[in-house]
PDB file of C-alpha atoms in Angstrom:
ATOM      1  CA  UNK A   1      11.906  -8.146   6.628  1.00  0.00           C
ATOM      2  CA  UNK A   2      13.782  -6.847   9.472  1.00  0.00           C
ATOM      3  CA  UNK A   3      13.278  -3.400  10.450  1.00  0.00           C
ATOM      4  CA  UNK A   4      14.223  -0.902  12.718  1.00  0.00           C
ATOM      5  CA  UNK A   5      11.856   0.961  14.844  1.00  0.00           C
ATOM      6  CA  UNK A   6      12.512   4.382  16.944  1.00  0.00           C
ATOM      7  CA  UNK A   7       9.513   5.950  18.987  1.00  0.00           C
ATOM      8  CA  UNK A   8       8.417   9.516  19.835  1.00  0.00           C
ATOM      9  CA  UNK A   9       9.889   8.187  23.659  1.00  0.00           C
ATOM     10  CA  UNK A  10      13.290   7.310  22.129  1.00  0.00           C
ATOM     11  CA  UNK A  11      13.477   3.870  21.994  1.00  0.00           C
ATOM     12  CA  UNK A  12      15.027   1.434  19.359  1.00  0.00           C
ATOM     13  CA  UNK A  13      13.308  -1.459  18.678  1.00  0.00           C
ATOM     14  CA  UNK A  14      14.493  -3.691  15.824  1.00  0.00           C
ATOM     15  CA  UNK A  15      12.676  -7.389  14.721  1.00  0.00           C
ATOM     16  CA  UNK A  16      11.068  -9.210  12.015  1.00  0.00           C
ATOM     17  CA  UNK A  17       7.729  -6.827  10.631  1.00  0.00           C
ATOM     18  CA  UNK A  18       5.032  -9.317  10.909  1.00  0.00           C
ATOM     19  CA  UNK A  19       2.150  -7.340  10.189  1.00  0.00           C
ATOM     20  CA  UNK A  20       1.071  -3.869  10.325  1.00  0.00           C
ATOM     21  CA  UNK A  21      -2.230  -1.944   9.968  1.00  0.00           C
ATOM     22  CA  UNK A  22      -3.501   1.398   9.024  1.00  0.00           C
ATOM     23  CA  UNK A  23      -2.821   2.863  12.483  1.00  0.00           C
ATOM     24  CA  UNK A  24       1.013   2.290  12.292  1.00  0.00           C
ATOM     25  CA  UNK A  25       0.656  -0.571  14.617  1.00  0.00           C
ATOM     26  CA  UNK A  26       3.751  -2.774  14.771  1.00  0.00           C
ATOM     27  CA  UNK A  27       4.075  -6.538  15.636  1.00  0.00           C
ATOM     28  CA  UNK A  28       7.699  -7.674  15.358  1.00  0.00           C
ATOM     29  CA  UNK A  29       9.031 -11.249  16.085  1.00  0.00           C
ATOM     30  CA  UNK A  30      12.308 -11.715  17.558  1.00  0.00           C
ATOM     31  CA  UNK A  31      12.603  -8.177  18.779  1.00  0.00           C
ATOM     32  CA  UNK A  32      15.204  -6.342  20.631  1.00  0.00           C
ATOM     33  CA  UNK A  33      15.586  -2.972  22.177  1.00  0.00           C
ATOM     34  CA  UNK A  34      18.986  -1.395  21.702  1.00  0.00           C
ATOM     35  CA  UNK A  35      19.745   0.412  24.811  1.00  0.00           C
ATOM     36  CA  UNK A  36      22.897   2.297  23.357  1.00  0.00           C
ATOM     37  CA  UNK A  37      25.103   4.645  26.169  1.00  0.00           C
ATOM     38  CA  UNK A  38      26.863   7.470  26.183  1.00  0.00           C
ATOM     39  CA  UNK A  39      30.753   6.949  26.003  1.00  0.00           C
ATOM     40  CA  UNK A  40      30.916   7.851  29.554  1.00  0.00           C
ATOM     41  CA  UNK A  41      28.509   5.604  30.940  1.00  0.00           C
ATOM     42  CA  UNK A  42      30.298   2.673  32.835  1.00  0.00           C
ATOM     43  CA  UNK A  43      27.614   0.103  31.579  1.00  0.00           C
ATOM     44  CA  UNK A  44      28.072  -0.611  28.541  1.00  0.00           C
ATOM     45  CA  UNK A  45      25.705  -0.783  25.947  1.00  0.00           C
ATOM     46  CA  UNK A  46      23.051  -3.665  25.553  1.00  0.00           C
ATOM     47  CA  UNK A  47      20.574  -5.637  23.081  1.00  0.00           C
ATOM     48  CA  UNK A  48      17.450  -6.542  25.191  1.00  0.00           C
ATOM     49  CA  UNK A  49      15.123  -9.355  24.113  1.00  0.00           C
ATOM     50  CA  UNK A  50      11.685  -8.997  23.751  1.00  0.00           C
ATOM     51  CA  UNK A  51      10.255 -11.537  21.682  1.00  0.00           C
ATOM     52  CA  UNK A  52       7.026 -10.874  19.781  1.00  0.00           C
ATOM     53  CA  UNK A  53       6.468  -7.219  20.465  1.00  0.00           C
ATOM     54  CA  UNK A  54       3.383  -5.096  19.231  1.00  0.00           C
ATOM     55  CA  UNK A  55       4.772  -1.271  19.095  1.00  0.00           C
ATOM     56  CA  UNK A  56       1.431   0.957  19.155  1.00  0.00           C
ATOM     57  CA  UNK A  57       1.455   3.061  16.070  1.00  0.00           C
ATOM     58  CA  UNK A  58       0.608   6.580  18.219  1.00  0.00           C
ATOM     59  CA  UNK A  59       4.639   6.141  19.467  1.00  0.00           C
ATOM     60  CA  UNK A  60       5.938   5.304  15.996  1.00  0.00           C
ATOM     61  CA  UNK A  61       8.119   8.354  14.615  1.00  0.00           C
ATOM     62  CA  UNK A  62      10.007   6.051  12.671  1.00  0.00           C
ATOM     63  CA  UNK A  63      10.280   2.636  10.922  1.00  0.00           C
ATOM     64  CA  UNK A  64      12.615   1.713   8.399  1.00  0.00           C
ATOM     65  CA  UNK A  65      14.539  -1.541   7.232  1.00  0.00           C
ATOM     66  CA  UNK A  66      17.609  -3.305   8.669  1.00  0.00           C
ATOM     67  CA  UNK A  67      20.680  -3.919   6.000  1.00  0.00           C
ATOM     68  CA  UNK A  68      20.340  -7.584   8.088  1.00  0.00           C
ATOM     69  CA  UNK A  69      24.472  -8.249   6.547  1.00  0.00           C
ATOM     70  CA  UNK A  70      25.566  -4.861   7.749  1.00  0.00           C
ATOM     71  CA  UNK A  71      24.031  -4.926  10.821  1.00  0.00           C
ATOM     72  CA  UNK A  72      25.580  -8.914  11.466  1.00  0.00           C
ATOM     73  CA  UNK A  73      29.330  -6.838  11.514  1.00  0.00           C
ATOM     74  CA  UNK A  74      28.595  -4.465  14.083  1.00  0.00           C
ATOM     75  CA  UNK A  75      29.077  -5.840  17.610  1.00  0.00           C
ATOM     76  CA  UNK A  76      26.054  -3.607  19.680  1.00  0.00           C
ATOM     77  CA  UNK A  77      28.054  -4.058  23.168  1.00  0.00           C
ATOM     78  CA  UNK A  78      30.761  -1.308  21.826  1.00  0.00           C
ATOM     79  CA  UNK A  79      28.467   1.281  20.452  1.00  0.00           C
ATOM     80  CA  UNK A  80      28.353   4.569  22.301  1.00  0.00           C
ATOM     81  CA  UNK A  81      25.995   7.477  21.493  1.00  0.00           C
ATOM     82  CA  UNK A  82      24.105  10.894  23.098  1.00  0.00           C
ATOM     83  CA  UNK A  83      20.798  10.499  24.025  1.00  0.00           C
ATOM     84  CA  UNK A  84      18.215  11.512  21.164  1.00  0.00           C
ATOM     85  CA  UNK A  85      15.380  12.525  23.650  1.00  0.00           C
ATOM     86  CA  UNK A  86      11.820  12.816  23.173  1.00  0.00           C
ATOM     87  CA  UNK A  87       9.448  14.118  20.647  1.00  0.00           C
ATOM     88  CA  UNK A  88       7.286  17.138  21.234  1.00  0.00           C
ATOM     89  CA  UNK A  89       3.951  17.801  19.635  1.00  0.00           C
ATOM     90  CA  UNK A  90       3.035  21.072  18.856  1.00  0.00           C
TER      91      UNK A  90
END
């Protein structure tokens, strides 16, 4: 299934969820990182490759799936958002 991964750093991952293990660890084939600016930002926004990808499981805040016919419409190029930031533990 394709999924959708952010980490504690702020990072979107999304790719095919090959395995997993008890730990969280991630290994995703045919993975991107979405690299999505602010509106003001010149550069536009971008859809990295980075093949098969292992995402450690201490950085995982959050893994869900991808609506895979959804996410076909939406052209990533033209998507502008804030920065989320990191996550702080207490």
């Amino acid at each position: 299934e394709k999924v959708s991964v952010l980490t504690l750093d702020g990072r979107t991952m999304v790719g095919i969820l090959l395995s997993c293990d008890g730990s969280m660890n991630l290994v995703l084939k045919d993975a991107v990182e979405r690299i999505i600016r602010p509106k003001n930002d010149e550069e536009p926004s971008q859809e990295v490759p980075l093949g098969l990808y292992i995402v450690r499981g201490d950085s995982v805040a959050i893994c869900g799936r991808v609506d895979e016919e959804l996410d076909r419409t939406i052209d990533w190029n033209k998507v502008h958002g804030d920065v989320i930031g990191t996550t702080k533990h207490a």
